[in-house]
Amino acid sequence: QKEVEQNSGPLSVPEGAIASLNCTYSDRVSQSFFWYRQYSGKSPELIMSIYSNGDKEDGRFTAQLNKASQYVSLLIRDSQPSDSATYLCAAPPSGGYQKVTFGTGTKLQVIP
Amino acid sequence: SAVISQKPSRDICQRGTSLTIQCQVDSQVTMMFWYRQQPGQSLTLIATANQGSEATYESGFVIDKFPISRPNLTFSTLTVSNMSPEDSSIYLCSVRDRVADGYTFGSGTRLTVV
């Protein structure tokens, strides 16, 4: 089982809708999770991190973490065509080491 | 947040040659991470570079193929040695960025081996 799993998509949503991106992880000890956005030909850029169960909001983005279900998601409200990108979920493996493992990414297409 | 300058941004190299990629960070960091991203794929960690000690390589990556230097807390290089077309990828360096509360990446090096 991969450490971090995502549906590769593409996920297509109309402009103005809510985009929901999901990620599951296998390591129950993982304590921190990160969402990245990567435009084609560019390096990943951090959207937000989440450490505690529940929701964390930042502008149009909301990260949700459920450690019991080993599930983390990212909601994008009022999706814009500029949100079209690949979204990567990342988590550090257990053991306190600082490296992170990335999921395969979900490609989001926002249709005008 | 941390700013990483990565060079070169792209290169086209002949098979059998080597390319050295540099990353310079604007602050001191304990660990620097080197990733490879093959076309259409996600990021795969190659190794973790610590200052003053040998790099720690992930399964499937060896020092002879990807030697790493870490002479100080702001700089690291990754060399891709004896290149083949299969090494054509984007190579990225990354650091743990406590200000940004995540990991920050360099702009990447797009390598094409012909």
PDB file of C-alpha atoms in Angstrom:
ATOM      1  CA  GLN A   1       0.000   0.000   0.000  1.00  0.00           C
ATOM      2  CA  LYS A   2       1.297   3.418  -0.932  1.00  0.00           C
ATOM      3  CA  GLU A   3       1.934   5.742   1.981  1.00  0.00           C
ATOM      4  CA  VAL A   4      -0.143   8.562   0.508  1.00  0.00           C
ATOM      5  CA  GLU A   5      -2.852   7.917  -2.068  1.00  0.00           C
ATOM      6  CA  GLN A   6      -4.839  10.270  -4.247  1.00  0.00           C
ATOM      7  CA  ASN A   7      -7.200   9.872  -7.171  1.00  0.00           C
ATOM      8  CA  SER A   8      -5.276  11.057 -10.219  1.00  0.00           C
ATOM      9  CA  GLY A   9      -8.349  12.596 -11.828  1.00  0.00           C
ATOM     10  CA  PRO A  10      -8.875  14.687 -13.777  1.00  0.00           C
ATOM     11  CA  LEU A  11     -11.524  16.221 -11.583  1.00  0.00           C
ATOM     12  CA  SER A  12     -13.630  18.667 -13.560  1.00  0.00           C
ATOM     13  CA  VAL A  13     -15.786  21.270 -11.837  1.00  0.00           C
ATOM     14  CA  PRO A  14     -17.613  24.302 -13.212  1.00  0.00           C
ATOM     15  CA  GLU A  15     -16.417  27.753 -12.320  1.00  0.00           C
ATOM     16  CA  GLY A  16     -17.862  28.896  -8.999  1.00  0.00           C
ATOM     17  CA  ALA A  17     -18.420  25.362  -7.689  1.00  0.00           C
ATOM     18  CA  ILE A  18     -16.707  23.658  -4.764  1.00  0.00           C
ATOM     19  CA  ALA A  19     -13.843  21.350  -5.704  1.00  0.00           C
ATOM     20  CA  SER A  20     -13.204  18.488  -3.278  1.00  0.00           C
ATOM     21  CA  LEU A  21      -9.826  16.777  -3.351  1.00  0.00           C
ATOM     22  CA  ASN A  22      -9.157  13.706  -1.252  1.00  0.00           C
ATOM     23  CA  CYS A  23      -6.138  11.921   0.149  1.00  0.00           C
ATOM     24  CA  THR A  24      -5.702   8.824   2.284  1.00  0.00           C
ATOM     25  CA  TYR A  25      -2.576   7.824   4.130  1.00  0.00           C
ATOM     26  CA  SER A  26      -1.364   4.545   5.558  1.00  0.00           C
ATOM     27  CA  ASP A  27       0.809   5.629   8.489  1.00  0.00           C
ATOM     28  CA  ARG A  28      -1.316   6.055  11.614  1.00  0.00           C
ATOM     29  CA  VAL A  29       1.554   7.855  13.320  1.00  0.00           C
ATOM     30  CA  SER A  30       1.660  10.707  10.772  1.00  0.00           C
ATOM     31  CA  GLN A  31       1.005  13.976  12.550  1.00  0.00           C
ATOM     32  CA  SER A  32       1.222  16.615   9.848  1.00  0.00           C
ATOM     33  CA  PHE A  33      -0.181  16.930   6.370  1.00  0.00           C
ATOM     34  CA  PHE A  34       0.399  19.356   3.552  1.00  0.00           C
ATOM     35  CA  TRP A  35      -1.446  20.360   0.419  1.00  0.00           C
ATOM     36  CA  TYR A  36       0.474  21.670  -2.559  1.00  0.00           C
ATOM     37  CA  ARG A  37      -0.590  23.123  -5.880  1.00  0.00           C
ATOM     38  CA  GLN A  38       1.546  22.525  -8.949  1.00  0.00           C
ATOM     39  CA  TYR A  39       0.964  24.284 -12.223  1.00  0.00           C
ATOM     40  CA  SER A  40       2.277  22.589 -15.328  1.00  0.00           C
ATOM     41  CA  GLY A  41       5.998  23.208 -15.699  1.00  0.00           C
ATOM     42  CA  LYS A  42       6.298  24.818 -12.268  1.00  0.00           C
ATOM     43  CA  SER A  43       7.472  23.600  -8.891  1.00  0.00           C
ATOM     44  CA  PRO A  44       4.976  22.772  -6.125  1.00  0.00           C
ATOM     45  CA  GLU A  45       3.761  25.628  -3.971  1.00  0.00           C
ATOM     46  CA  LEU A  46       2.415  25.166  -0.467  1.00  0.00           C
ATOM     47  CA  ILE A  47      -1.292  25.858   0.000  1.00  0.00           C
ATOM     48  CA  MET A  48      -1.653  24.899   3.630  1.00  0.00           C
ATOM     49  CA  SER A  49      -0.708  22.502   6.379  1.00  0.00           C
ATOM     50  CA  ILE A  50      -2.955  20.756   8.895  1.00  0.00           C
ATOM     51  CA  TYR A  51      -2.046  18.940  12.081  1.00  0.00           C
ATOM     52  CA  SER A  52      -5.245  18.515  14.107  1.00  0.00           C
ATOM     53  CA  ASN A  53      -8.508  16.747  13.460  1.00  0.00           C
ATOM     54  CA  GLY A  54     -11.171  18.978  12.013  1.00  0.00           C
ATOM     55  CA  ASP A  55     -11.162  21.846   9.565  1.00  0.00           C
ATOM     56  CA  LYS A  56      -8.639  24.562   8.836  1.00  0.00           C
ATOM     57  CA  GLU A  57      -9.655  27.444   6.613  1.00  0.00           C
ATOM     58  CA  ASP A  58      -7.510  29.865   4.629  1.00  0.00           C
ATOM     59  CA  GLY A  59      -9.371  32.066   2.219  1.00  0.00           C
ATOM     60  CA  ARG A  60     -11.162  29.904  -0.343  1.00  0.00           C
ATOM     61  CA  PHE A  61      -9.304  26.797   0.848  1.00  0.00           C
ATOM     62  CA  THR A  62     -10.367  24.452   3.652  1.00  0.00           C
ATOM     63  CA  ALA A  63      -8.317  21.451   4.711  1.00  0.00           C
ATOM     64  CA  GLN A  64     -10.050  18.685   6.622  1.00  0.00           C
ATOM     65  CA  LEU A  65      -8.295  15.998   8.644  1.00  0.00           C
ATOM     66  CA  ASN A  66      -9.764  12.817  10.088  1.00  0.00           C
ATOM     67  CA  LYS A  67      -7.027  10.818  11.761  1.00  0.00           C
ATOM     68  CA  ALA A  68      -9.320   7.962  12.743  1.00  0.00           C
ATOM     69  CA  SER A  69     -10.158   7.390   9.087  1.00  0.00           C
ATOM     70  CA  GLN A  70      -6.648   8.364   7.911  1.00  0.00           C
ATOM     71  CA  TYR A  71      -8.166  10.812   5.527  1.00  0.00           C
ATOM     72  CA  VAL A  72      -7.314  14.381   4.603  1.00  0.00           C
ATOM     73  CA  SER A  73      -9.135  16.538   2.092  1.00  0.00           C
ATOM     74  CA  LEU A  74      -8.938  19.955   0.498  1.00  0.00           C
ATOM     75  CA  LEU A  75     -11.997  21.969  -0.443  1.00  0.00           C
ATOM     76  CA  ILE A  76     -11.734  24.873  -2.846  1.00  0.00           C
ATOM     77  CA  ARG A  77     -14.738  27.179  -2.732  1.00  0.00           C
ATOM     78  CA  ASP A  78     -15.759  29.391  -5.646  1.00  0.00           C
ATOM     79  CA  SER A  79     -13.393  27.542  -7.962  1.00  0.00           C
ATOM     80  CA  GLN A  80     -11.727  29.669 -10.619  1.00  0.00           C
ATOM     81  CA  PRO A  81     -10.094  28.649 -13.906  1.00  0.00           C
ATOM     82  CA  SER A  82      -6.809  29.782 -12.346  1.00  0.00           C
ATOM     83  CA  ASP A  83      -7.226  26.958  -9.818  1.00  0.00           C
ATOM     84  CA  SER A  84      -6.711  24.447 -12.619  1.00  0.00           C
ATOM     85  CA  ALA A  85      -3.571  22.594 -11.575  1.00  0.00           C
ATOM     86  CA  THR A  86      -2.401  19.369  -9.994  1.00  0.00           C
ATOM     87  CA  TYR A  87      -2.928  19.176  -6.242  1.00  0.00           C
ATOM     88  CA  LEU A  88      -0.496  17.120  -4.201  1.00  0.00           C
ATOM     89  CA  CYS A  89      -1.045  15.750  -0.739  1.00  0.00           C
ATOM     90  CA  ALA A  90       2.050  15.127   1.391  1.00  0.00           C
ATOM     91  CA  ALA A  91       2.781  13.592   4.770  1.00  0.00           C
ATOM     92  CA  PRO A  92       5.930  12.739   6.693  1.00  0.00           C
ATOM     93  CA  PRO A  93       6.401   9.043   7.445  1.00  0.00           C
ATOM     94  CA  SER A  94       6.544   8.006  11.073  1.00  0.00           C
ATOM     95  CA  GLY A  95       9.711   8.160  13.104  1.00  0.00           C
ATOM     96  CA  GLY A  96      10.126  11.896  13.411  1.00  0.00           C
ATOM     97  CA  TYR A  97      12.253  12.192  10.311  1.00  0.00           C
ATOM     98  CA  GLN A  98      11.650  15.363   8.358  1.00  0.00           C
ATOM     99  CA  LYS A  99      11.244  13.981   4.871  1.00  0.00           C
ATOM    100  CA  VAL A 100       7.783  13.898   3.341  1.00  0.00           C
ATOM    101  CA  THR A 101       6.080  11.500   0.975  1.00  0.00           C
ATOM    102  CA  PHE A 102       3.915  12.900  -1.797  1.00  0.00           C
ATOM    103  CA  GLY A 103       0.798  11.417  -3.271  1.00  0.00           C
ATOM    104  CA  THR A 104       0.473  11.044  -7.007  1.00  0.00           C
ATOM    105  CA  GLY A 105      -1.587  14.215  -7.238  1.00  0.00           C
ATOM    106  CA  THR A 106      -5.077  15.023  -8.484  1.00  0.00           C
ATOM    107  CA  LYS A 107      -5.445  17.077 -11.627  1.00  0.00           C
ATOM    108  CA  LEU A 108      -8.190  19.681 -11.254  1.00  0.00           C
ATOM    109  CA  GLN A 109      -9.846  21.336 -14.230  1.00  0.00           C
ATOM    110  CA  VAL A 110     -12.143  24.289 -13.579  1.00  0.00           C
ATOM    111  CA  ILE A 111     -14.413  24.810 -16.548  1.00  0.00           C
ATOM    112  CA  PRO A 112     -15.379  28.449 -17.287  1.00  0.00           C
TER     113      PRO A 112
ATOM    114  CA  SER B   1       9.358  32.157   3.875  1.00  0.00           C
ATOM    115  CA  ALA B   2      12.596  30.621   2.592  1.00  0.00           C
ATOM    116  CA  VAL B   3      13.771  31.476  -0.902  1.00  0.00           C
ATOM    117  CA  ILE B   4      15.668  28.837  -2.854  1.00  0.00           C
ATOM    118  CA  SER B   5      17.716  29.624  -5.928  1.00  0.00           C
ATOM    119  CA  GLN B   6      18.160  26.552  -8.106  1.00  0.00           C
ATOM    120  CA  LYS B   7      20.454  26.329 -11.117  1.00  0.00           C
ATOM    121  CA  PRO B   8      20.397  25.508 -13.950  1.00  0.00           C
ATOM    122  CA  SER B   9      16.718  25.840 -14.788  1.00  0.00           C
ATOM    123  CA  ARG B  10      17.073  23.458 -17.705  1.00  0.00           C
ATOM    124  CA  ASP B  11      19.709  21.618 -19.654  1.00  0.00           C
ATOM    125  CA  ILE B  12      20.048  19.214 -22.523  1.00  0.00           C
ATOM    126  CA  CYS B  13      22.877  16.759 -21.998  1.00  0.00           C
ATOM    127  CA  GLN B  14      24.523  13.969 -23.910  1.00  0.00           C
ATOM    128  CA  ARG B  15      24.229  10.460 -22.541  1.00  0.00           C
ATOM    129  CA  GLY B  16      27.214   9.361 -20.510  1.00  0.00           C
ATOM    130  CA  THR B  17      27.933  12.853 -19.196  1.00  0.00           C
ATOM    131  CA  SER B  18      27.176  14.347 -15.777  1.00  0.00           C
ATOM    132  CA  LEU B  19      25.256  17.414 -14.651  1.00  0.00           C
ATOM    133  CA  THR B  20      25.546  19.184 -11.329  1.00  0.00           C
ATOM    134  CA  ILE B  21      22.511  21.023  -9.983  1.00  0.00           C
ATOM    135  CA  GLN B  22      22.920  23.694  -7.332  1.00  0.00           C
ATOM    136  CA  CYS B  23      20.547  24.987  -4.671  1.00  0.00           C
ATOM    137  CA  GLN B  24      21.185  28.041  -2.556  1.00  0.00           C
ATOM    138  CA  VAL B  25      18.860  28.887   0.336  1.00  0.00           C
ATOM    139  CA  ASP B  26      18.568  32.355   1.846  1.00  0.00           C
ATOM    140  CA  SER B  27      18.593  30.969   5.389  1.00  0.00           C
ATOM    141  CA  GLN B  28      20.364  28.205   7.271  1.00  0.00           C
ATOM    142  CA  VAL B  29      18.604  24.859   7.200  1.00  0.00           C
ATOM    143  CA  THR B  30      19.543  21.541   8.742  1.00  0.00           C
ATOM    144  CA  MET B  31      18.263  19.310   5.975  1.00  0.00           C
ATOM    145  CA  MET B  32      17.860  19.746   2.258  1.00  0.00           C
ATOM    146  CA  PHE B  33      15.867  17.305   0.195  1.00  0.00           C
ATOM    147  CA  TRP B  34      16.363  16.327  -3.434  1.00  0.00           C
ATOM    148  CA  TYR B  35      13.408  15.072  -5.468  1.00  0.00           C
ATOM    149  CA  ARG B  36      12.905  13.774  -8.962  1.00  0.00           C
ATOM    150  CA  GLN B  37       9.684  14.274 -10.882  1.00  0.00           C
ATOM    151  CA  GLN B  38       9.405  12.228 -14.034  1.00  0.00           C
ATOM    152  CA  PRO B  39       7.000  13.370 -16.753  1.00  0.00           C
ATOM    153  CA  GLY B  40       3.413  13.145 -15.572  1.00  0.00           C
ATOM    154  CA  GLN B  41       4.435  11.677 -12.238  1.00  0.00           C
ATOM    155  CA  SER B  42       4.573  12.833  -8.657  1.00  0.00           C
ATOM    156  CA  LEU B  43       7.664  13.684  -6.653  1.00  0.00           C
ATOM    157  CA  THR B  44      10.043  10.928  -5.596  1.00  0.00           C
ATOM    158  CA  LEU B  45      12.578  11.635  -2.886  1.00  0.00           C
ATOM    159  CA  ILE B  46      16.127  10.868  -3.978  1.00  0.00           C
ATOM    160  CA  ALA B  47      18.031  11.733  -0.823  1.00  0.00           C
ATOM    161  CA  THR B  48      18.273  13.945   2.221  1.00  0.00           C
ATOM    162  CA  ALA B  49      21.368  16.097   2.521  1.00  0.00           C
ATOM    163  CA  ASN B  50      22.718  16.939   5.961  1.00  0.00           C
ATOM    164  CA  GLN B  51      25.538  19.349   6.551  1.00  0.00           C
ATOM    165  CA  GLY B  52      28.648  17.591   7.812  1.00  0.00           C
ATOM    166  CA  SER B  53      27.559  14.055   7.062  1.00  0.00           C
ATOM    167  CA  GLU B  54      26.848  11.824   4.108  1.00  0.00           C
ATOM    168  CA  ALA B  55      23.494  12.121   2.432  1.00  0.00           C
ATOM    169  CA  THR B  56      20.820   9.553   3.177  1.00  0.00           C
ATOM    170  CA  TYR B  57      19.532   7.903   0.004  1.00  0.00           C
ATOM    171  CA  GLU B  58      16.107   6.421  -0.581  1.00  0.00           C
ATOM    172  CA  SER B  59      15.568   2.947  -1.918  1.00  0.00           C
ATOM    173  CA  GLY B  60      16.469   2.770  -5.584  1.00  0.00           C
ATOM    174  CA  PHE B  61      18.927   5.654  -5.506  1.00  0.00           C
ATOM    175  CA  VAL B  62      22.677   5.265  -4.972  1.00  0.00           C
ATOM    176  CA  ILE B  63      25.484   7.635  -4.215  1.00  0.00           C
ATOM    177  CA  ASP B  64      27.516   6.674  -7.271  1.00  0.00           C
ATOM    178  CA  LYS B  65      24.688   7.767  -9.546  1.00  0.00           C
ATOM    179  CA  PHE B  66      23.508  10.791  -7.540  1.00  0.00           C
ATOM    180  CA  PRO B  67      26.393  12.157  -5.476  1.00  0.00           C
ATOM    181  CA  ILE B  68      25.377  15.009  -3.192  1.00  0.00           C
ATOM    182  CA  SER B  69      27.439  17.668  -1.504  1.00  0.00           C
ATOM    183  CA  ARG B  70      26.387  19.823   1.453  1.00  0.00           C
ATOM    184  CA  PRO B  71      29.318  22.070   2.320  1.00  0.00           C
ATOM    185  CA  ASN B  72      27.332  24.428   4.560  1.00  0.00           C
ATOM    186  CA  LEU B  73      23.852  25.108   5.920  1.00  0.00           C
ATOM    187  CA  THR B  74      22.675  27.145   2.921  1.00  0.00           C
ATOM    188  CA  PHE B  75      23.976  25.246  -0.097  1.00  0.00           C
ATOM    189  CA  SER B  76      23.793  21.811  -1.695  1.00  0.00           C
ATOM    190  CA  THR B  77      24.506  20.195  -5.033  1.00  0.00           C
ATOM    191  CA  LEU B  78      23.130  17.080  -6.690  1.00  0.00           C
ATOM    192  CA  THR B  79      25.064  15.485  -9.531  1.00  0.00           C
ATOM    193  CA  VAL B  80      23.372  13.197 -12.012  1.00  0.00           C
ATOM    194  CA  SER B  81      26.186  10.965 -13.232  1.00  0.00           C
ATOM    195  CA  ASN B  82      26.665   8.884 -16.360  1.00  0.00           C
ATOM    196  CA  MET B  83      23.316  10.034 -17.660  1.00  0.00           C
ATOM    197  CA  SER B  84      20.960   8.030 -19.806  1.00  0.00           C
ATOM    198  CA  PRO B  85      17.668   9.101 -21.414  1.00  0.00           C
ATOM    199  CA  GLU B  86      15.864   7.524 -18.427  1.00  0.00           C
ATOM    200  CA  ASP B  87      17.312  10.301 -16.259  1.00  0.00           C
ATOM    201  CA  SER B  88      15.299  12.887 -18.154  1.00  0.00           C
ATOM    202  CA  SER B  89      13.209  14.453 -15.412  1.00  0.00           C
ATOM    203  CA  ILE B  90      12.656  17.539 -13.356  1.00  0.00           C
ATOM    204  CA  TYR B  91      14.937  17.668 -10.334  1.00  0.00           C
ATOM    205  CA  LEU B  92      13.870  19.729  -7.337  1.00  0.00           C
ATOM    206  CA  CYS B  93      15.460  20.699  -4.068  1.00  0.00           C
ATOM    207  CA  SER B  94      13.377  21.434  -0.997  1.00  0.00           C
ATOM    208  CA  VAL B  95      13.765  22.578   2.585  1.00  0.00           C
ATOM    209  CA  ARG B  96      11.602  22.534   5.676  1.00  0.00           C
ATOM    210  CA  ASP B  97      10.358  26.103   5.977  1.00  0.00           C
ATOM    211  CA  ARG B  98       9.166  26.851   9.489  1.00  0.00           C
ATOM    212  CA  VAL B  99       8.005  30.344   8.564  1.00  0.00           C
ATOM    213  CA  ALA B 100       5.775  29.012   5.801  1.00  0.00           C
ATOM    214  CA  ASP B 101       4.896  25.990   7.984  1.00  0.00           C
ATOM    215  CA  GLY B 102       5.665  23.532   5.232  1.00  0.00           C
ATOM    216  CA  TYR B 103       8.271  22.607   2.670  1.00  0.00           C
ATOM    217  CA  THR B 104       9.493  25.100   0.104  1.00  0.00           C
ATOM    218  CA  PHE B 105      10.837  24.077  -3.282  1.00  0.00           C
ATOM    219  CA  GLY B 106      13.367  25.458  -5.665  1.00  0.00           C
ATOM    220  CA  SER B 107      12.177  26.330  -9.156  1.00  0.00           C
ATOM    221  CA  GLY B 108      13.397  22.997 -10.520  1.00  0.00           C
ATOM    222  CA  THR B 109      15.859  21.813 -13.140  1.00  0.00           C
ATOM    223  CA  ARG B 110      14.387  20.313 -16.279  1.00  0.00           C
ATOM    224  CA  LEU B 111      16.912  17.798 -17.570  1.00  0.00           C
ATOM    225  CA  THR B 112      16.744  16.205 -20.993  1.00  0.00           C
ATOM    226  CA  VAL B 113      19.263  13.504 -21.870  1.00  0.00           C
ATOM    227  CA  VAL B 114      19.774  12.770 -25.551  1.00  0.00           C
TER     228      VAL B 114
END
